[in-house]
Coordinates of C-alpha atoms in Angstrom, one line a residue:
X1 CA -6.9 29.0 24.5
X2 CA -10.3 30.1 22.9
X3 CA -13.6 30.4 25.8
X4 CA -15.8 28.2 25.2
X5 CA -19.5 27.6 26.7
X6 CA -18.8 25.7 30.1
X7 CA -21.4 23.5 31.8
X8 CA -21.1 21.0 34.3
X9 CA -19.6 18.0 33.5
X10 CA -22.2 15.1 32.4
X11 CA -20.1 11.8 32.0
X12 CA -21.7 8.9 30.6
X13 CA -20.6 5.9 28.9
X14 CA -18.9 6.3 25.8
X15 CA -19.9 3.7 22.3
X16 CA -16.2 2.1 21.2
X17 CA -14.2 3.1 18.4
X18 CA -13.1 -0.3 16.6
X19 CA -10.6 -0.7 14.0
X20 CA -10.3 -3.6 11.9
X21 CA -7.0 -4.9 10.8
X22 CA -5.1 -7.4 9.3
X23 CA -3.6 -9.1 5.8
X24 CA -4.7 -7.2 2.9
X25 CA -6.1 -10.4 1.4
X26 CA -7.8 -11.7 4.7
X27 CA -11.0 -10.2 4.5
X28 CA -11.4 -7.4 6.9
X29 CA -13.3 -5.3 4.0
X30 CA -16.0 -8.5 3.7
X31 CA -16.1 -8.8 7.5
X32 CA -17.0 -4.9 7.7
X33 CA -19.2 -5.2 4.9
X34 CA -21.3 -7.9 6.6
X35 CA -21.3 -6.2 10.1
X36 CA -23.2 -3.4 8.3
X37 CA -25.1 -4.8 5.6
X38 CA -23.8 -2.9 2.4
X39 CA -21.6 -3.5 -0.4
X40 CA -18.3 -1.1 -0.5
X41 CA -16.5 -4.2 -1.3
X42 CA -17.5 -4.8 -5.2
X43 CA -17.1 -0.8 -5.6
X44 CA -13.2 -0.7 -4.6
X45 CA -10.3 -0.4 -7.3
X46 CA -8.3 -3.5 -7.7
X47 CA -10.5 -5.0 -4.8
X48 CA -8.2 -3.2 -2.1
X49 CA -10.4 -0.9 0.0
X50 CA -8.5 2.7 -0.5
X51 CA -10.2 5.5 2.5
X52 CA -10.7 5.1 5.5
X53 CA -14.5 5.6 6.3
X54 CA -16.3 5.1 9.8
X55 CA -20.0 4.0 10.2
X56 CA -22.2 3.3 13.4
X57 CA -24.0 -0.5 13.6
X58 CA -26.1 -1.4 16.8
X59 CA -25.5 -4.3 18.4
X60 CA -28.0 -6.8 20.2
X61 CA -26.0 -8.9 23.1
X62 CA -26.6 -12.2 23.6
X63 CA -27.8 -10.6 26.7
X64 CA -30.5 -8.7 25.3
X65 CA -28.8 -5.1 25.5
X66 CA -28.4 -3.6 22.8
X67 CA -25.2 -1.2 22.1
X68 CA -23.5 1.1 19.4
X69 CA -20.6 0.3 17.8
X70 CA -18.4 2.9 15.7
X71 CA -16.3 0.9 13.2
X72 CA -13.8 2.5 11.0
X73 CA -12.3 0.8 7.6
X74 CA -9.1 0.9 7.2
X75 CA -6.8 0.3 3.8
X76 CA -5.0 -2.7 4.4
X77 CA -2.2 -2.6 1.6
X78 CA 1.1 -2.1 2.6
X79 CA 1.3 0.9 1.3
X80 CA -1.2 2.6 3.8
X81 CA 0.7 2.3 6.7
X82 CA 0.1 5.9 8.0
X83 CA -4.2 5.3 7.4
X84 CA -3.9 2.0 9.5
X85 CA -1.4 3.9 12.0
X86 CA -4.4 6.6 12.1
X87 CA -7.0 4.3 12.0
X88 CA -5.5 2.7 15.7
X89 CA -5.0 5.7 17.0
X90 CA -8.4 6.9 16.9
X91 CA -9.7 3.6 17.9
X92 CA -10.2 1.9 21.5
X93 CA -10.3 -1.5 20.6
X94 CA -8.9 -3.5 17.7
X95 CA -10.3 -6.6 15.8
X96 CA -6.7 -8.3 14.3
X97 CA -8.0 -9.7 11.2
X98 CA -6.7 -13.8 10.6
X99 CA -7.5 -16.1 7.6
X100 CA -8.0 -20.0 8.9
X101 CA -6.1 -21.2 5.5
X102 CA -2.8 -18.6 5.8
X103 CA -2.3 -18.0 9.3
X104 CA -0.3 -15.0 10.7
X105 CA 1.0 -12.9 7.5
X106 CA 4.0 -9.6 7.6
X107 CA 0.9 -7.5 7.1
X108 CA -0.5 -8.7 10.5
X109 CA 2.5 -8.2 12.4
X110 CA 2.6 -5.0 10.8
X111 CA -1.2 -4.5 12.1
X112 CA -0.3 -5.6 15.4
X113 CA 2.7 -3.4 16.1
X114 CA 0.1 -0.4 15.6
X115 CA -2.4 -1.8 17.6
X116 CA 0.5 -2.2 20.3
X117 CA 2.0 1.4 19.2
X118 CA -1.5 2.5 20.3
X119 CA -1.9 1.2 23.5
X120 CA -5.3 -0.7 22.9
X121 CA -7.1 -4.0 23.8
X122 CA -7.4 -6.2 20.6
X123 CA -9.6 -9.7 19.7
X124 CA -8.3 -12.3 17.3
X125 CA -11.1 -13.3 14.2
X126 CA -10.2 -16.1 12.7
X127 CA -11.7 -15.8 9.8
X128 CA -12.4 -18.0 6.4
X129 CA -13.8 -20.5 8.4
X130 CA -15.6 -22.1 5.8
X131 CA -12.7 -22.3 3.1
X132 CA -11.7 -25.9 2.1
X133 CA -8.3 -24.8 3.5
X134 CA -9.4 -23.8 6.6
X135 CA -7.3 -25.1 9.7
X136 CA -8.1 -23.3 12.9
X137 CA -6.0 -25.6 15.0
X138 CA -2.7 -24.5 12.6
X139 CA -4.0 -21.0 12.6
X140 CA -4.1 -20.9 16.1
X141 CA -0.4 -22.5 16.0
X142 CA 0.7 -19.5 13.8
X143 CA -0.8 -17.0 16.5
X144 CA 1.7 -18.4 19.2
X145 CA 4.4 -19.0 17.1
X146 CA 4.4 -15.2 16.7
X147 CA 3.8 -14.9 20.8
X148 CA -0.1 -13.9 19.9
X149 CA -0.8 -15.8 23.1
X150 CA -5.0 -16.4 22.8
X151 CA -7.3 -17.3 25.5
X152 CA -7.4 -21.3 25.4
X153 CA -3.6 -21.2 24.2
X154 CA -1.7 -20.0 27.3
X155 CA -2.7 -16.5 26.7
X156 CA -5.7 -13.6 27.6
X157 CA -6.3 -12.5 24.4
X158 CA -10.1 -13.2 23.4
X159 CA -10.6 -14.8 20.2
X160 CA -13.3 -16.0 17.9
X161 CA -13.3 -17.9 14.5
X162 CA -15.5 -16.5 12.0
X163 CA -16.7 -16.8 8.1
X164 CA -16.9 -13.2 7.2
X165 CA -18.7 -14.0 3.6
X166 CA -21.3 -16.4 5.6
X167 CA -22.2 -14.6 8.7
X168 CA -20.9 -17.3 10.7
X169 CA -19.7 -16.2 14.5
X170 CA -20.4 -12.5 14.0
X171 CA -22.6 -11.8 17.0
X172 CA -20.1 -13.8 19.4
X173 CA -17.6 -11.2 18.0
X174 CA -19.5 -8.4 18.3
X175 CA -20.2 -9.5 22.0
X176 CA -16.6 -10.0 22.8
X177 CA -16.5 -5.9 21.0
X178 CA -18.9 -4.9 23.9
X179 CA -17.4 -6.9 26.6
X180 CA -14.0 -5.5 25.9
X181 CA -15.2 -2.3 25.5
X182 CA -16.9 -2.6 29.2
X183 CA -13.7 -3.7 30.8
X184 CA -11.6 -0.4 29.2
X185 CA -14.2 1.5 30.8
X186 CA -14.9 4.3 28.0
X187 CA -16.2 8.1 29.2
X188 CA -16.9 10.8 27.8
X189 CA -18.5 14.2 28.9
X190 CA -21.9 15.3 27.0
X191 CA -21.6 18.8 28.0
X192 CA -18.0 19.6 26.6
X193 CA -17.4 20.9 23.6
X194 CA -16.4 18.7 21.4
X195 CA -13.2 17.6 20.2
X196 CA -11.5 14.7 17.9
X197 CA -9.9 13.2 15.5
X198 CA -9.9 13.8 11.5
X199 CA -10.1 10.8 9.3
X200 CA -10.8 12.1 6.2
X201 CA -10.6 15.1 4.1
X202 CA -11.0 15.3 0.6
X203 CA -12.0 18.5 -2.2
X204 CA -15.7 18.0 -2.9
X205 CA -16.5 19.5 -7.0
X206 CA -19.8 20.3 -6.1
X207 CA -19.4 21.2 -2.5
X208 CA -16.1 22.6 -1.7
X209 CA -13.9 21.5 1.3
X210 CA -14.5 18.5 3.2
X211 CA -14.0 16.5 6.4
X212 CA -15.0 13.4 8.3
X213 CA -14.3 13.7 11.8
X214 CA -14.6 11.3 14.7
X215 CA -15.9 12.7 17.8
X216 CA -13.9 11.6 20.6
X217 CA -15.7 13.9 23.6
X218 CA -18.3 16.1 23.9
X219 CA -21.0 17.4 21.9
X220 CA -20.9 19.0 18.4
X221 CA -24.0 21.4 17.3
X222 CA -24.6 23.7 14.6
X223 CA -24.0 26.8 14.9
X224 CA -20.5 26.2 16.4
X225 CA -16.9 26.5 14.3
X226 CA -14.4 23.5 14.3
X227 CA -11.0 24.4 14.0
X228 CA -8.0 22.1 12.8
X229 CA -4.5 23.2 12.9
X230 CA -5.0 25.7 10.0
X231 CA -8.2 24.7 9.1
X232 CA -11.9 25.8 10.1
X233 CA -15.5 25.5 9.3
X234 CA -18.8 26.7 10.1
X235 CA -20.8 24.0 11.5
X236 CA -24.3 24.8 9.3
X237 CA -23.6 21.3 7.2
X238 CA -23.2 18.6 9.2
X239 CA -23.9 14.7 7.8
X240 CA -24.1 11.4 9.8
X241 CA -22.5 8.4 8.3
X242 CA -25.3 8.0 5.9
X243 CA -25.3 11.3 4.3
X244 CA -28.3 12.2 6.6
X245 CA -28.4 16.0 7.9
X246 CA -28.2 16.5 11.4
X247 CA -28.0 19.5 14.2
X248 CA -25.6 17.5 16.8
X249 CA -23.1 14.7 17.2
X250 CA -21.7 13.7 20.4
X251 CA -18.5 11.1 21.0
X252 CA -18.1 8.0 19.0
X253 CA -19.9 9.8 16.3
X254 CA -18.1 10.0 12.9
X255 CA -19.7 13.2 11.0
X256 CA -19.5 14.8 7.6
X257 CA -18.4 18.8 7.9
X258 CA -18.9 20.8 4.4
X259 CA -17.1 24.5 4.5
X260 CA -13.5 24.3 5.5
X261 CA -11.6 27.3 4.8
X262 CA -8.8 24.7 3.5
X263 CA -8.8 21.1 3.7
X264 CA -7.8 20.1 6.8
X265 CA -4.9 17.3 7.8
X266 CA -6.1 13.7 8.2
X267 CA -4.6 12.9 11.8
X268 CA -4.7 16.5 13.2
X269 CA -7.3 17.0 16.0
X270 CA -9.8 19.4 15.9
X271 CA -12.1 21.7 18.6
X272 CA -15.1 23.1 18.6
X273 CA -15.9 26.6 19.7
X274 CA -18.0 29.5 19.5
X275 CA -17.3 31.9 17.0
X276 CA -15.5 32.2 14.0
X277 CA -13.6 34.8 15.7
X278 CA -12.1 32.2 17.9
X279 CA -11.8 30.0 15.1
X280 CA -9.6 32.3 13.1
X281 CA -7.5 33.0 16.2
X282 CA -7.1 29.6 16.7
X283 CA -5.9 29.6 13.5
X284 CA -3.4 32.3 13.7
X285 CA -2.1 30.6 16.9
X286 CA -1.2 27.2 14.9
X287 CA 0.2 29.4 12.1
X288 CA 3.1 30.1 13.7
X289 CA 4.3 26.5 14.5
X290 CA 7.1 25.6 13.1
X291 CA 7.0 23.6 9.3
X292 CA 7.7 20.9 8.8
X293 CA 10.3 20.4 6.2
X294 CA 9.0 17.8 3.2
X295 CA 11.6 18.3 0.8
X296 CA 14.8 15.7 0.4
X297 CA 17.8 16.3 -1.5
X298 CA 21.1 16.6 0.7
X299 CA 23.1 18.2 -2.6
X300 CA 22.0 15.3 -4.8
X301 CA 20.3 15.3 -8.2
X302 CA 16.3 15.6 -7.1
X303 CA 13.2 13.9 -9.2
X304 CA 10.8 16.8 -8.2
X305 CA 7.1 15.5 -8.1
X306 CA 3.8 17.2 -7.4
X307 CA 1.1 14.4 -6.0
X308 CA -2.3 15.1 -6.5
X309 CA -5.1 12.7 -5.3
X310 CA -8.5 12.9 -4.3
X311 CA -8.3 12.7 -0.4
X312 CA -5.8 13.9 1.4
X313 CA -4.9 10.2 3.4
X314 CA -3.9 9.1 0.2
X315 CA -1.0 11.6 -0.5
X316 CA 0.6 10.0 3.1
X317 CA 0.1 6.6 1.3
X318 CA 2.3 7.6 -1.9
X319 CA 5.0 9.5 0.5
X320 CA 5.0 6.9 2.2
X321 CA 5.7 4.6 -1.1
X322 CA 8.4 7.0 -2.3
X323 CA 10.2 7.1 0.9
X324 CA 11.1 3.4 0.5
X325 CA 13.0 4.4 -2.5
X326 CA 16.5 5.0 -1.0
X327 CA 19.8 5.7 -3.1
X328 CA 23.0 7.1 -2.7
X329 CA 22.9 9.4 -6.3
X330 CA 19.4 10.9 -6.4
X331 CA 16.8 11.6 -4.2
X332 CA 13.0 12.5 -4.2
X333 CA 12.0 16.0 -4.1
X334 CA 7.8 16.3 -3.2
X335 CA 7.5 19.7 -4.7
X336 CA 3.7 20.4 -3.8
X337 CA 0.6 18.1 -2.5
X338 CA -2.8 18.9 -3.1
X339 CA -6.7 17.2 -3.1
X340 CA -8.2 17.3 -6.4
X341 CA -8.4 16.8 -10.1
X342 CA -5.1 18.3 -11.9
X343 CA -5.1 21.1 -13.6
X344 CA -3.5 23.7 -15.5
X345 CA -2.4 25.6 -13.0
X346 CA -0.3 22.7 -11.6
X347 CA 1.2 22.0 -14.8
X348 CA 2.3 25.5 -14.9
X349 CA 3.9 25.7 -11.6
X350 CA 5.7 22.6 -12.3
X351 CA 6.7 23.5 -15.7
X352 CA 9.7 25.3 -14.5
X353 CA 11.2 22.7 -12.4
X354 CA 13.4 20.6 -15.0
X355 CA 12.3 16.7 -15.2
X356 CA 8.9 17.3 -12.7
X357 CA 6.5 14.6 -12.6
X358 CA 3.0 15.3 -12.1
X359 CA 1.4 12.2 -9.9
X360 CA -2.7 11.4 -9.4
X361 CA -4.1 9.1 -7.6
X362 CA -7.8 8.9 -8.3
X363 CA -7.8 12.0 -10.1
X364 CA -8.8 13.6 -13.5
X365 CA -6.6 15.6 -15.9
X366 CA -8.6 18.1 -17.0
X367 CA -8.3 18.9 -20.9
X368 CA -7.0 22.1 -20.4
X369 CA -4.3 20.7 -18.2
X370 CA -3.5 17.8 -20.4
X371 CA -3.1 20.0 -23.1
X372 CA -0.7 22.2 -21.7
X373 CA 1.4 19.8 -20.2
X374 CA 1.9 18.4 -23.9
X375 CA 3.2 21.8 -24.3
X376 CA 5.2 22.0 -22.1
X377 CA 6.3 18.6 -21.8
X378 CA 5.2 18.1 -18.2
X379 CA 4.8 14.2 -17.7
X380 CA 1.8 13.5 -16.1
X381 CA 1.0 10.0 -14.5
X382 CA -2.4 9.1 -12.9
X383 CA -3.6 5.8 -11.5
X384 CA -6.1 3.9 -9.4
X385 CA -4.7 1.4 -7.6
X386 CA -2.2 1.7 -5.2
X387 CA 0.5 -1.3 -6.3
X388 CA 0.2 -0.4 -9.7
X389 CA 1.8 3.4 -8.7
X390 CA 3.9 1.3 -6.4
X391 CA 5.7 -0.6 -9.5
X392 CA 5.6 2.4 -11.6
X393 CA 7.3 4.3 -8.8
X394 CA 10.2 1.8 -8.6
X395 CA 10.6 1.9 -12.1
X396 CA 10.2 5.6 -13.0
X397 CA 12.7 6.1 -10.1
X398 CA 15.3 3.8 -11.7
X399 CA 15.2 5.1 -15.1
X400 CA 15.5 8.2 -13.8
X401 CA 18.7 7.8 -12.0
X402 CA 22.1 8.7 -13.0
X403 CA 24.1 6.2 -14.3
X404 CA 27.5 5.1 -12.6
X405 CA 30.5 3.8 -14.6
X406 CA 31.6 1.0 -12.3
X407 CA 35.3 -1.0 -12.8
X408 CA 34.6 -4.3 -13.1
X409 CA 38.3 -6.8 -12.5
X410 CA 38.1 -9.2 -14.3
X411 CA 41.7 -10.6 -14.4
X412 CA 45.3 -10.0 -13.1
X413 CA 48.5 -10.9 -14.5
X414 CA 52.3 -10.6 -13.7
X415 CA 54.8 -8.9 -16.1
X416 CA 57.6 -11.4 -16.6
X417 CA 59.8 -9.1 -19.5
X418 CA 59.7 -6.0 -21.3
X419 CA 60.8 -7.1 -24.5
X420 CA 60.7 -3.1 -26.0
X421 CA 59.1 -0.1 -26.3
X422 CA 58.4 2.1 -29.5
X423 CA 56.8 5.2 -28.5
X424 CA 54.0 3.8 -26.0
X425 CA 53.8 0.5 -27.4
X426 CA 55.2 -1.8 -24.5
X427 CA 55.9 -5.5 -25.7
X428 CA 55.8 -7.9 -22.9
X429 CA 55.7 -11.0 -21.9
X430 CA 53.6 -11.9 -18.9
X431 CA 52.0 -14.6 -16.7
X432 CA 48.0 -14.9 -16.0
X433 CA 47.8 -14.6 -11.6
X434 CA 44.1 -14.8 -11.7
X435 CA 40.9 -14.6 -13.7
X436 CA 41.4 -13.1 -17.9
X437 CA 42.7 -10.8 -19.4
X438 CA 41.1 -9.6 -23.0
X439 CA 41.9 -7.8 -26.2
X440 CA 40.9 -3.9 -26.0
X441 CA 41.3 -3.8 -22.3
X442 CA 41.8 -1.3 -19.9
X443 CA 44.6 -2.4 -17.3
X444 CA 45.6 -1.0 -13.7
X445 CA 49.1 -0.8 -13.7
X446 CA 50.6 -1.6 -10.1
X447 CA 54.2 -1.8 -8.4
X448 CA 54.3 -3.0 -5.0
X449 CA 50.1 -2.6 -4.9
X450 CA 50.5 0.8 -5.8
X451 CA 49.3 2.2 -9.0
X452 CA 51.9 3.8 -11.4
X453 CA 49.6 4.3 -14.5
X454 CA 46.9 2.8 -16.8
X455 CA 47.1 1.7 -20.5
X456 CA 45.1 -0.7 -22.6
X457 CA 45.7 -4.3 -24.4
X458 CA 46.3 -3.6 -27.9
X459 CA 47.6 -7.4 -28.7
X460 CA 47.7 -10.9 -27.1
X461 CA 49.9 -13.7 -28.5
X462 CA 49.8 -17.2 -26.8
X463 CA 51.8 -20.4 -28.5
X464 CA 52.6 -17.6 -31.5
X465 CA 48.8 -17.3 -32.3
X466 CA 46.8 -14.3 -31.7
X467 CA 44.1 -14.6 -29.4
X468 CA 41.3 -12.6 -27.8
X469 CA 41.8 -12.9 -24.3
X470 CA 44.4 -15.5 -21.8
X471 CA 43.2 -17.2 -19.0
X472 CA 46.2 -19.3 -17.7
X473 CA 49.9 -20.0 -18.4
X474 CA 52.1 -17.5 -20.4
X475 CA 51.6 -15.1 -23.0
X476 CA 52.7 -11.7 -25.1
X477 CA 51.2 -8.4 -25.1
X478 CA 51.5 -5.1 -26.8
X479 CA 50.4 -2.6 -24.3
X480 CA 49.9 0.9 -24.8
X481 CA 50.5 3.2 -21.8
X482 CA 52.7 6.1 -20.7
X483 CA 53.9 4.5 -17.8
X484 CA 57.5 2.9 -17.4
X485 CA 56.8 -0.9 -17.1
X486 CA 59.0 -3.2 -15.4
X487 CA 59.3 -6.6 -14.8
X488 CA 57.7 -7.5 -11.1
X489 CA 54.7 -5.4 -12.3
X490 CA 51.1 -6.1 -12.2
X491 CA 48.5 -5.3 -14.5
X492 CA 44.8 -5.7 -13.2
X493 CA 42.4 -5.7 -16.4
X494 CA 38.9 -4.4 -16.0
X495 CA 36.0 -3.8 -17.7
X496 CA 33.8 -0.7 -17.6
X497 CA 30.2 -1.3 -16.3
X498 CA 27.0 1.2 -16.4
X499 CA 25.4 0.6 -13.2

């Protein structure tokens, strides 16, 4: 382990981490917005709120006290499971997120299987309070219905009905944030170095590698190195939640760093500590974990694709998306992740992999990149917003696999006589079992279930008429095949479907 500066402990009270969750359509982004008085909201792709962020709001009890509150902001679409999974994590108490008009949604079952995962208190905010549709009663109904036992209802679980848009109820929830906060007790030590969590990380144009970090215990300074599983930085840039520069951070605190070495892994913890001679050996340390493996094939075809997106949460989200593609004849090879615009470099290493996509999410092409991957014929998709790569996924994926020739039965019938045989030409006469039998068609041909050879329907006569197919009673066939026929025989006509 690196030394660090020791000093006697100093514990203290420690502000709450809160995490907001829920239905992607019930608000939580409005109810954040409100709680700290700016407007993400309107700047958001699609609406959906994409990064997770963290910002500090004091709070005035009803008691008088006043209090800081951390909140971080969570994506809610489905596909950002592993950001909301972070998000609770990190946090120490959880607001579930519930609209008065739809009730408990999957999405907050989902959210509530994290919180649980996690181990923390939650409160219940019904919210939309002032919608037409708004039925608090029935949304409280929903809540126990999916064992969400509230206070009031049978349960412990502190609750509060709210109107997000209007400000309505959002001081009683931010007291029941305190109060819940007081009961888990939360300490930290001033005089440790610091240590926590990273939320976001992200290739700056103009200013290189960087990282928001949550400070979970202890105090951060300048002048000090944070190190991250590979990843380190000199602490001489260091931002609050507004972008304003400051020398020292302590717990609860989320932080700006500028001047990683590489961009660091949302999730991964981070320390502080003296030197960048510790930092790098730090480093070294981690290096030598094992990898993790990210690439999938088992010996079937692969789609290799490189993902490219301007923070690195999002590449989990779009993993995340492509590892609900499941099928038994191709699988998804991730060749290469990385923060950033795409650019010519990445067409090039790709260009050699037959078939590679190229992937960005919030992400440029440069020209140069764009023009060699017309070159080359790299495909190159970017988009915005996360369903719309979601359905392009599922239907890149598709077109993409191999097609499977599938026997389709469609009828079976019983050979009564073999009437003769000139060459290969069988002419029979036969009996419909089941289903239809059709001009041109391929046939099965079993004795005693077992299958003695194929051939195909050449003619059908029914009544002395040609026809195209028979689909009951008796019939004539020509039937071309090298197997022996007999009478006692079945021949099970199929059709050949691309599937």
């Amino acid at each position: 382990m690196a030394k660090v500066k020791q000093q006697q402990p100093n514990i203290i009270k420690r502000p709450p981490i809160v995490v907001v969750m829920g239905h992607i359509d019930h608000g939580k982004s409005t109810l954040l917005d409100t709680i700290r008085k700016s407007n993400v909201v309107d700047g958001e792709a699609g609406g959906i709120t994409q990064h997770l962020s963290a910002y500090v709001v004091p709070h005035t009890t009803s008691e008088g006290t006043t209090a800081d509150i951390t909140f971080l902001d969570t994506p809610g679409h489905e596909a950002f499971q592993q950001m909301r999974l972070r998000g609770a994590d990190v946090a120490d108490v959880a607001i579930l997120v519930v609209s008065a008009e739809d009730g408990v949604k999957p999405q907050t079952l989902e959210a509530l299987e994290s919180i649980k995962a996690a181990g923390i208190p939650y409160i219940v905010a019904i919210n939309k309070i002032d919608k037409p549709g708004a039925d608090i009663a029935r949304t409280q109904s929903s809540l126990i219905e999916h064992e969400i036992y509230i206070e009031g209802m049978g349960g412990d679980i502190p609750w509060t009905a709210i109107s997000a848009k209007a400000g309505t109820g959002i001081n009683e929830l931010l007291d029941l944030v305190v109060l819940t906060a007081d009961l888990a007790e939360l300490t930290a030590d001033t005089n440790a170095p610091a240590s926590g969590t990273i939320i976001e990380a992200k290739l700056d144009p103009k200013r290189g590698n960087t990282a928001t970090l949550i400070i979970t215990n202890g105090t951060l300074r300048t002048g000090t190195h944070v190190v991250s599983g590979k990843s380190h930085s000199p602490v001489r840039i260091m931002e609050d939640f507004t972008g304003k520069s400051i020398k020292e951070a302590s717990f609860s605190e989320p932080v700006g760093i500028v001047g990683f070495n590489d961009i660091p892994k949302v999730g991964d913890t981070f320390v502080a500590v003296d030197s960048k001679k510790e930092a790098e050996r730090l480093v070294e340390e981690d290096a030598t974990a094992p990898v993790v493996e990210k690439f999938a094939g088992g010996g079937l075809p692969v789609i290799p694709i490189l993902i490219k997106a301007d923070v690195s949460g999002t590449i989990d989200a779009i993993i995340h998306e492509l590892n609900k593609f499941k099928s038994d004849r191709i699988a998804v090879r991730v060749i290469d992740t990385g923060v950033g615009d795409i650019t010519a470099t990445d067409v090039q290493n790709v260009s050699a992999t037959d078939e590679a996509i190229i992937v960005g999410f919030n992400v440029k092409v440069e020209r140069p990149a764009a023009d060699l991957a017309e070159r080359l014929e790299v495909e190159i998709d970017t988009f915005s917003i996360i369903y719309e790569l979601s359905e392009w996924l599922e239907t890149a994926l598709k077109n993409r696999t191999p097609k499977k020739e599938e026997k389709q039965v469609t009828g079976k019938v019983k050979v009564l006589k073999e009437f003769s045989v000139q060459k290969h030409t069988h002419v029979l006469g036969g009996r419909v079992e089941e289903g239809v039998a059709k001009m041109n068609q391929s046939v099965r041909i079993l004795r005693r279930d077992i299958e003695i050879g194929t051939g195909v329907i050449k003619n059908l006569q029914q009544q002395k008429s040609n026809v195209q197919e028979v689909s009951e009673g008796e019939f004539g066939m020509q039937l071309d095949t090298r197997a022996d026929v007999a009478a006692g025989d079945y021949l099970e006509a199929y059709d050949l479907v691309i599937t």
